[in-house]
C-alpha cells in the first residue's frame, strides 16, 4: 500500500483517524505540550499558538463579546486563549477524552460548554444556535472530499459573521495524502489530506464565504516544512 500519495484523490479511513486521536487523548499532559507549547517561549508550539492567537483576537475586536463555535476544540485551546473575550463559547470534538478533560478544566465557567460531537453530524441544537464566529483549525485535513461540502453547508446554516479556518496545506502543485503513513515524529501510523490552497478556496467560493484575509502561518521558527505549511483564512459570511 502506498502511504504517501501525490496529486491523486484517495479517501482516508475515518475510523483510524478517530483511533489516532483517541490514543493521543490517553496522554493528555503530553498533548497539552504538543498543542500549546511548554514554558519554553522559543518552542515551535508556543510561537505558533501566540501568532495564531493574535490573528483571532483581531477578529474579535471587530465583533466584541461574540458567541464562538469551536470545531475540533480538542482540550480547549481556544477557550483558554480567548478567556474573557467572548460572551459564550461552545467547543465540539469527536474525542470523548478531549471533551472530558476540557469540561473538567472549565467546570466553573458558566459561559463555556463542550460537546462530544462530530463535525460530520453536528447536533441540531448547535446548528440552530447563534454564533458570531466559527473557529475550525486542523480539522478539514482529516475529512474526505465527499463530506467537505456538507460541512460548509452546516457552517452556512449557523450564519456566522466570521469564520476562521486554519489547515495544513500542500505547497506543491497538487495535494499530498498520507495514508496510514508511519510517522517518526508521532511514533504511530498517521493519515491526513494536505489539500492545496486553491482547493480550499473553491469550497469557500461555492458556499458564498468571502475571503477577507489569508496567509501562511508558519515560518522556520514555528514549524514550516518543505512540502507543507499551515494556511489561515479569515472569511466573512
PDB file of C-alpha atoms in Angstrom:
ATOM      1  CA  UNK A   1       0.000   0.000   0.000  1.00  0.00           C
ATOM      2  CA  UNK A   2       1.284   3.435  -0.955  1.00  0.00           C
ATOM      3  CA  UNK A   3       1.494   5.623   2.145  1.00  0.00           C
ATOM      4  CA  UNK A   4       2.463   8.949   0.526  1.00  0.00           C
ATOM      5  CA  UNK A   5       0.113   9.730  -2.352  1.00  0.00           C
ATOM      6  CA  UNK A   6       0.823  12.777  -4.502  1.00  0.00           C
ATOM      7  CA  UNK A   7      -1.904  14.557  -6.513  1.00  0.00           C
ATOM      8  CA  UNK A   8      -4.347  11.611  -6.723  1.00  0.00           C
ATOM      9  CA  UNK A   9      -7.508  11.882  -4.646  1.00  0.00           C
ATOM     10  CA  UNK A  10      -7.991   8.962  -2.286  1.00  0.00           C
ATOM     11  CA  UNK A  11     -10.048   8.515   0.875  1.00  0.00           C
ATOM     12  CA  UNK A  12      -8.512   8.100   4.301  1.00  0.00           C
ATOM     13  CA  UNK A  13     -10.095   5.821   6.883  1.00  0.00           C
ATOM     14  CA  UNK A  14     -12.276   7.771   9.336  1.00  0.00           C
ATOM     15  CA  UNK A  15     -12.099   5.053  11.976  1.00  0.00           C
ATOM     16  CA  UNK A  16      -8.296   5.008  12.011  1.00  0.00           C
ATOM     17  CA  UNK A  17      -8.294   8.808  12.287  1.00  0.00           C
ATOM     18  CA  UNK A  18     -10.559   8.665  15.318  1.00  0.00           C
ATOM     19  CA  UNK A  19      -8.440   5.890  16.820  1.00  0.00           C
ATOM     20  CA  UNK A  20      -5.329   8.039  16.333  1.00  0.00           C
ATOM     21  CA  UNK A  21      -6.833  10.944  18.283  1.00  0.00           C
ATOM     22  CA  UNK A  22      -8.235   8.689  20.983  1.00  0.00           C
ATOM     23  CA  UNK A  23      -4.723   7.375  21.583  1.00  0.00           C
ATOM     24  CA  UNK A  24      -3.482  10.958  21.804  1.00  0.00           C
ATOM     25  CA  UNK A  25      -6.224  11.733  24.300  1.00  0.00           C
ATOM     26  CA  UNK A  26      -4.883   8.979  26.541  1.00  0.00           C
ATOM     27  CA  UNK A  27      -1.756  11.078  27.056  1.00  0.00           C
ATOM     28  CA  UNK A  28      -3.337  14.460  27.765  1.00  0.00           C
ATOM     29  CA  UNK A  29      -0.379  16.032  29.558  1.00  0.00           C
ATOM     30  CA  UNK A  30       1.925  15.375  26.620  1.00  0.00           C
ATOM     31  CA  UNK A  31      -0.761  16.538  24.201  1.00  0.00           C
ATOM     32  CA  UNK A  32      -1.143  19.858  26.027  1.00  0.00           C
ATOM     33  CA  UNK A  33       2.557  20.468  25.455  1.00  0.00           C
ATOM     34  CA  UNK A  34       2.225  19.482  21.797  1.00  0.00           C
ATOM     35  CA  UNK A  35      -0.718  21.839  21.177  1.00  0.00           C
ATOM     36  CA  UNK A  36       0.023  24.783  23.465  1.00  0.00           C
ATOM     37  CA  UNK A  37       3.765  24.590  23.911  1.00  0.00           C
ATOM     38  CA  UNK A  38       5.784  24.222  27.067  1.00  0.00           C
ATOM     39  CA  UNK A  39       7.067  27.026  29.253  1.00  0.00           C
ATOM     40  CA  UNK A  40       9.810  27.460  26.673  1.00  0.00           C
ATOM     41  CA  UNK A  41       8.730  30.597  24.809  1.00  0.00           C
ATOM     42  CA  UNK A  42      11.071  29.666  21.977  1.00  0.00           C
ATOM     43  CA  UNK A  43       9.343  26.367  21.189  1.00  0.00           C
ATOM     44  CA  UNK A  44       7.612  25.906  17.824  1.00  0.00           C
ATOM     45  CA  UNK A  45       4.299  25.223  19.543  1.00  0.00           C
ATOM     46  CA  UNK A  46       4.425  28.316  21.732  1.00  0.00           C
ATOM     47  CA  UNK A  47       5.338  30.627  18.840  1.00  0.00           C
ATOM     48  CA  UNK A  48       2.656  29.124  16.617  1.00  0.00           C
ATOM     49  CA  UNK A  49      -0.049  29.430  19.264  1.00  0.00           C
ATOM     50  CA  UNK A  50       0.848  33.036  20.100  1.00  0.00           C
ATOM     51  CA  UNK A  51       0.883  34.044  16.425  1.00  0.00           C
ATOM     52  CA  UNK A  52      -2.486  32.446  15.806  1.00  0.00           C
ATOM     53  CA  UNK A  53      -3.971  33.935  18.963  1.00  0.00           C
ATOM     54  CA  UNK A  54      -3.115  37.450  17.770  1.00  0.00           C
ATOM     55  CA  UNK A  55      -4.866  36.799  14.449  1.00  0.00           C
ATOM     56  CA  UNK A  56      -8.105  35.625  16.076  1.00  0.00           C
ATOM     57  CA  UNK A  57      -8.055  38.410  18.674  1.00  0.00           C
ATOM     58  CA  UNK A  58      -8.115  40.931  15.821  1.00  0.00           C
ATOM     59  CA  UNK A  59     -11.294  39.303  14.501  1.00  0.00           C
ATOM     60  CA  UNK A  60     -12.898  39.507  17.943  1.00  0.00           C
ATOM     61  CA  UNK A  61     -12.093  43.217  18.162  1.00  0.00           C
ATOM     62  CA  UNK A  62     -14.495  43.716  15.245  1.00  0.00           C
ATOM     63  CA  UNK A  63     -17.313  41.757  16.903  1.00  0.00           C
ATOM     64  CA  UNK A  64     -16.951  42.372  20.667  1.00  0.00           C
ATOM     65  CA  UNK A  65     -18.320  39.791  23.107  1.00  0.00           C
ATOM     66  CA  UNK A  66     -19.028  37.196  20.417  1.00  0.00           C
ATOM     67  CA  UNK A  67     -20.625  33.803  20.631  1.00  0.00           C
ATOM     68  CA  UNK A  68     -17.948  31.361  19.462  1.00  0.00           C
ATOM     69  CA  UNK A  69     -18.326  27.871  17.996  1.00  0.00           C
ATOM     70  CA  UNK A  70     -15.028  25.964  18.047  1.00  0.00           C
ATOM     71  CA  UNK A  71     -14.987  22.910  15.775  1.00  0.00           C
ATOM     72  CA  UNK A  72     -12.363  20.336  16.725  1.00  0.00           C
ATOM     73  CA  UNK A  73     -11.807  22.079  20.051  1.00  0.00           C
ATOM     74  CA  UNK A  74      -9.537  19.385  21.475  1.00  0.00           C
ATOM     75  CA  UNK A  75      -8.608  20.162  25.075  1.00  0.00           C
ATOM     76  CA  UNK A  76      -9.978  23.702  24.901  1.00  0.00           C
ATOM     77  CA  UNK A  77      -7.064  25.633  23.415  1.00  0.00           C
ATOM     78  CA  UNK A  78      -9.253  28.441  22.100  1.00  0.00           C
ATOM     79  CA  UNK A  79     -11.383  28.638  25.224  1.00  0.00           C
ATOM     80  CA  UNK A  80      -8.135  29.223  27.107  1.00  0.00           C
ATOM     81  CA  UNK A  81      -6.599  31.548  24.513  1.00  0.00           C
ATOM     82  CA  UNK A  82      -9.678  33.781  24.396  1.00  0.00           C
ATOM     83  CA  UNK A  83     -10.794  33.818  28.036  1.00  0.00           C
ATOM     84  CA  UNK A  84     -12.763  36.975  28.924  1.00  0.00           C
ATOM     85  CA  UNK A  85     -13.092  37.885  25.231  1.00  0.00           C
ATOM     86  CA  UNK A  86     -16.396  36.155  24.436  1.00  0.00           C
ATOM     87  CA  UNK A  87     -19.983  36.178  25.671  1.00  0.00           C
ATOM     88  CA  UNK A  88     -20.237  32.411  25.324  1.00  0.00           C
ATOM     89  CA  UNK A  89     -18.194  29.596  23.838  1.00  0.00           C
ATOM     90  CA  UNK A  90     -19.179  26.142  22.565  1.00  0.00           C
ATOM     91  CA  UNK A  91     -16.465  23.597  21.802  1.00  0.00           C
ATOM     92  CA  UNK A  92     -17.105  20.440  19.773  1.00  0.00           C
ATOM     93  CA  UNK A  93     -14.808  17.443  19.339  1.00  0.00           C
ATOM     94  CA  UNK A  94     -15.278  13.787  18.400  1.00  0.00           C
ATOM     95  CA  UNK A  95     -12.805  12.643  21.061  1.00  0.00           C
ATOM     96  CA  UNK A  96     -14.566  11.854  24.325  1.00  0.00           C
ATOM     97  CA  UNK A  97     -11.232  12.016  26.149  1.00  0.00           C
ATOM     98  CA  UNK A  98     -10.579  15.579  24.997  1.00  0.00           C
ATOM     99  CA  UNK A  99     -14.096  16.705  25.885  1.00  0.00           C
ATOM    100  CA  UNK A 100     -13.941  15.178  29.356  1.00  0.00           C
ATOM    101  CA  UNK A 101     -10.626  16.899  30.025  1.00  0.00           C
ATOM    102  CA  UNK A 102     -11.789  20.283  28.714  1.00  0.00           C
ATOM    103  CA  UNK A 103     -15.109  20.109  30.590  1.00  0.00           C
ATOM    104  CA  UNK A 104     -13.336  19.490  33.894  1.00  0.00           C
ATOM    105  CA  UNK A 105     -10.874  22.295  33.230  1.00  0.00           C
ATOM    106  CA  UNK A 106     -13.642  24.833  32.601  1.00  0.00           C
ATOM    107  CA  UNK A 107     -16.209  23.464  35.045  1.00  0.00           C
ATOM    108  CA  UNK A 108     -16.524  26.842  36.819  1.00  0.00           C
ATOM    109  CA  UNK A 109     -17.210  28.800  33.613  1.00  0.00           C
ATOM    110  CA  UNK A 110     -20.963  29.042  33.041  1.00  0.00           C
ATOM    111  CA  UNK A 111     -20.474  30.509  29.555  1.00  0.00           C
ATOM    112  CA  UNK A 112     -18.235  27.672  28.320  1.00  0.00           C
ATOM    113  CA  UNK A 113     -19.732  24.373  27.106  1.00  0.00           C
ATOM    114  CA  UNK A 114     -18.171  21.322  25.468  1.00  0.00           C
ATOM    115  CA  UNK A 115     -19.909  18.632  23.410  1.00  0.00           C
ATOM    116  CA  UNK A 116     -18.680  15.231  22.278  1.00  0.00           C
ATOM    117  CA  UNK A 117     -19.915  15.575  18.707  1.00  0.00           C
ATOM    118  CA  UNK A 118     -18.553  15.015  15.193  1.00  0.00           C
ATOM    119  CA  UNK A 119     -18.260  17.744  12.593  1.00  0.00           C
ATOM    120  CA  UNK A 120     -19.894  15.255  10.210  1.00  0.00           C
ATOM    121  CA  UNK A 121     -23.036  15.138  12.322  1.00  0.00           C
ATOM    122  CA  UNK A 122     -23.358  18.331  14.340  1.00  0.00           C
ATOM    123  CA  UNK A 123     -26.104  18.393  16.944  1.00  0.00           C
ATOM    124  CA  UNK A 124     -29.281  20.192  15.869  1.00  0.00           C
ATOM    125  CA  UNK A 125     -29.145  22.480  18.918  1.00  0.00           C
ATOM    126  CA  UNK A 126     -25.699  23.670  17.831  1.00  0.00           C
ATOM    127  CA  UNK A 127     -26.767  24.322  14.253  1.00  0.00           C
ATOM    128  CA  UNK A 128     -29.751  26.399  15.379  1.00  0.00           C
ATOM    129  CA  UNK A 129     -27.787  28.483  17.896  1.00  0.00           C
ATOM    130  CA  UNK A 130     -26.380  31.928  17.159  1.00  0.00           C
ATOM    131  CA  UNK A 131     -22.616  32.257  16.754  1.00  0.00           C
ATOM    132  CA  UNK A 132     -20.737  35.323  15.555  1.00  0.00           C
ATOM    133  CA  UNK A 133     -17.515  33.415  14.948  1.00  0.00           C
ATOM    134  CA  UNK A 134     -16.758  29.838  13.935  1.00  0.00           C
ATOM    135  CA  UNK A 135     -13.221  28.604  14.562  1.00  0.00           C
ATOM    136  CA  UNK A 136     -12.134  25.482  12.693  1.00  0.00           C
ATOM    137  CA  UNK A 137      -8.434  24.658  12.974  1.00  0.00           C
ATOM    138  CA  UNK A 138      -6.691  21.498  11.859  1.00  0.00           C
ATOM    139  CA  UNK A 139      -9.895  19.563  11.224  1.00  0.00           C
ATOM    140  CA  UNK A 140     -10.648  19.521   7.495  1.00  0.00           C
ATOM    141  CA  UNK A 141      -7.414  17.704   6.667  1.00  0.00           C
ATOM    142  CA  UNK A 142      -8.959  14.624   8.301  1.00  0.00           C
ATOM    143  CA  UNK A 143     -12.193  14.844   6.293  1.00  0.00           C
ATOM    144  CA  UNK A 144     -12.660  13.152   2.923  1.00  0.00           C
ATOM    145  CA  UNK A 145     -13.732  15.207  -0.091  1.00  0.00           C
ATOM    146  CA  UNK A 146     -17.223  13.713  -0.196  1.00  0.00           C
ATOM    147  CA  UNK A 147     -18.034  15.300   3.176  1.00  0.00           C
ATOM    148  CA  UNK A 148     -16.377  18.715   2.875  1.00  0.00           C
ATOM    149  CA  UNK A 149     -19.252  20.430   1.050  1.00  0.00           C
ATOM    150  CA  UNK A 150     -21.772  19.305   3.684  1.00  0.00           C
ATOM    151  CA  UNK A 151     -19.580  20.782   6.398  1.00  0.00           C
ATOM    152  CA  UNK A 152     -19.597  24.191   4.755  1.00  0.00           C
ATOM    153  CA  UNK A 153     -23.348  23.939   4.265  1.00  0.00           C
ATOM    154  CA  UNK A 154     -23.616  23.365   8.032  1.00  0.00           C
ATOM    155  CA  UNK A 155     -21.410  26.408   8.639  1.00  0.00           C
ATOM    156  CA  UNK A 156     -23.680  28.400   6.348  1.00  0.00           C
ATOM    157  CA  UNK A 157     -26.703  27.264   8.378  1.00  0.00           C
ATOM    158  CA  UNK A 158     -25.158  28.765  11.527  1.00  0.00           C
ATOM    159  CA  UNK A 159     -24.739  32.077   9.628  1.00  0.00           C
ATOM    160  CA  UNK A 160     -21.625  33.383  11.395  1.00  0.00           C
ATOM    161  CA  UNK A 161     -20.321  36.897  10.822  1.00  0.00           C
ATOM    162  CA  UNK A 162     -16.806  35.499  10.581  1.00  0.00           C
ATOM    163  CA  UNK A 163     -15.225  32.120  10.011  1.00  0.00           C
ATOM    164  CA  UNK A 164     -11.600  31.406  10.930  1.00  0.00           C
ATOM    165  CA  UNK A 165     -10.143  28.402   9.121  1.00  0.00           C
ATOM    166  CA  UNK A 166      -6.612  27.088   9.602  1.00  0.00           C
ATOM    167  CA  UNK A 167      -5.435  23.987   7.805  1.00  0.00           C
ATOM    168  CA  UNK A 168      -2.204  22.269   6.873  1.00  0.00           C
ATOM    169  CA  UNK A 169      -1.850  22.542   3.101  1.00  0.00           C
ATOM    170  CA  UNK A 170       0.330  21.213   0.315  1.00  0.00           C
ATOM    171  CA  UNK A 171       2.812  23.729  -1.103  1.00  0.00           C
ATOM    172  CA  UNK A 172       3.172  21.627  -4.237  1.00  0.00           C
ATOM    173  CA  UNK A 173       1.105  21.794  -7.418  1.00  0.00           C
ATOM    174  CA  UNK A 174      -1.181  19.033  -6.183  1.00  0.00           C
ATOM    175  CA  UNK A 175      -2.328  17.632  -2.872  1.00  0.00           C
ATOM    176  CA  UNK A 176      -0.428  15.214  -0.661  1.00  0.00           C
ATOM    177  CA  UNK A 177      -2.283  12.422   1.150  1.00  0.00           C
ATOM    178  CA  UNK A 178      -0.677  10.469   3.961  1.00  0.00           C
ATOM    179  CA  UNK A 179      -2.411   7.096   4.083  1.00  0.00           C
ATOM    180  CA  UNK A 180      -1.500   5.211   7.271  1.00  0.00           C
ATOM    181  CA  UNK A 181       1.956   6.725   6.971  1.00  0.00           C
ATOM    182  CA  UNK A 182       4.458   5.651   9.636  1.00  0.00           C
ATOM    183  CA  UNK A 183       5.363   8.943  11.303  1.00  0.00           C
ATOM    184  CA  UNK A 184       8.653   9.015  13.206  1.00  0.00           C
ATOM    185  CA  UNK A 185       7.649  12.286  14.898  1.00  0.00           C
ATOM    186  CA  UNK A 186       4.288  10.955  16.105  1.00  0.00           C
ATOM    187  CA  UNK A 187       5.543   7.380  16.619  1.00  0.00           C
ATOM    188  CA  UNK A 188       2.418   5.903  15.039  1.00  0.00           C
ATOM    189  CA  UNK A 189       0.628   5.498  11.696  1.00  0.00           C
ATOM    190  CA  UNK A 190      -0.929   8.764  10.554  1.00  0.00           C
ATOM    191  CA  UNK A 191      -3.452   9.707   7.862  1.00  0.00           C
ATOM    192  CA  UNK A 192      -4.274  13.192   6.589  1.00  0.00           C
ATOM    193  CA  UNK A 193      -5.103  15.077   3.385  1.00  0.00           C
ATOM    194  CA  UNK A 194      -2.941  18.101   2.603  1.00  0.00           C
ATOM    195  CA  UNK A 195      -5.073  19.893   0.041  1.00  0.00           C
ATOM    196  CA  UNK A 196      -3.832  22.894  -1.902  1.00  0.00           C
ATOM    197  CA  UNK A 197      -4.802  26.441  -1.005  1.00  0.00           C
ATOM    198  CA  UNK A 198      -6.771  26.627  -4.253  1.00  0.00           C
ATOM    199  CA  UNK A 199      -8.830  23.540  -3.398  1.00  0.00           C
ATOM    200  CA  UNK A 200      -9.989  25.045  -0.110  1.00  0.00           C
ATOM    201  CA  UNK A 201     -10.763  28.386  -1.699  1.00  0.00           C
ATOM    202  CA  UNK A 202     -13.017  26.695  -4.225  1.00  0.00           C
ATOM    203  CA  UNK A 203     -15.074  25.320  -1.311  1.00  0.00           C
ATOM    204  CA  UNK A 204     -15.301  28.810   0.208  1.00  0.00           C
ATOM    205  CA  UNK A 205     -16.456  30.298  -3.088  1.00  0.00           C
ATOM    206  CA  UNK A 206     -19.045  27.576  -3.697  1.00  0.00           C
ATOM    207  CA  UNK A 207     -20.578  28.212  -0.272  1.00  0.00           C
ATOM    208  CA  UNK A 208     -20.530  32.025  -0.553  1.00  0.00           C
ATOM    209  CA  UNK A 209     -17.856  32.737   2.054  1.00  0.00           C
ATOM    210  CA  UNK A 210     -15.744  35.746   1.095  1.00  0.00           C
ATOM    211  CA  UNK A 211     -12.030  35.765   1.893  1.00  0.00           C
ATOM    212  CA  UNK A 212     -11.091  38.810   3.981  1.00  0.00           C
ATOM    213  CA  UNK A 213      -7.502  37.782   4.632  1.00  0.00           C
ATOM    214  CA  UNK A 214      -5.292  34.746   4.106  1.00  0.00           C
ATOM    215  CA  UNK A 215      -1.634  33.940   4.644  1.00  0.00           C
ATOM    216  CA  UNK A 216       0.775  31.208   5.638  1.00  0.00           C
ATOM    217  CA  UNK A 217       1.004  30.785   9.399  1.00  0.00           C
ATOM    218  CA  UNK A 218       4.376  29.103   9.854  1.00  0.00           C
ATOM    219  CA  UNK A 219       7.983  30.141   9.361  1.00  0.00           C
ATOM    220  CA  UNK A 220      11.162  28.234  10.158  1.00  0.00           C
ATOM    221  CA  UNK A 221      10.829  29.048  13.865  1.00  0.00           C
ATOM    222  CA  UNK A 222       7.273  27.761  14.105  1.00  0.00           C
ATOM    223  CA  UNK A 223       7.427  24.553  12.100  1.00  0.00           C
ATOM    224  CA  UNK A 224       7.355  25.286   8.355  1.00  0.00           C
ATOM    225  CA  UNK A 225       8.126  22.235   6.204  1.00  0.00           C
ATOM    226  CA  UNK A 226       9.391  21.860   2.649  1.00  0.00           C
ATOM    227  CA  UNK A 227       6.208  20.311   1.227  1.00  0.00           C
ATOM    228  CA  UNK A 228       3.585  21.598   3.666  1.00  0.00           C
ATOM    229  CA  UNK A 229       2.665  24.614   5.762  1.00  0.00           C
ATOM    230  CA  UNK A 230      -0.355  25.912   7.646  1.00  0.00           C
ATOM    231  CA  UNK A 231      -2.614  28.380   5.842  1.00  0.00           C
ATOM    232  CA  UNK A 232      -5.183  30.516   7.599  1.00  0.00           C
ATOM    233  CA  UNK A 233      -8.221  32.264   6.180  1.00  0.00           C
ATOM    234  CA  UNK A 234     -10.497  34.874   7.692  1.00  0.00           C
ATOM    235  CA  UNK A 235     -13.855  34.520   5.951  1.00  0.00           C
ATOM    236  CA  UNK A 236     -16.969  36.640   6.117  1.00  0.00           C
ATOM    237  CA  UNK A 237     -20.364  35.018   5.897  1.00  0.00           C
TER     238      UNK A 237
END
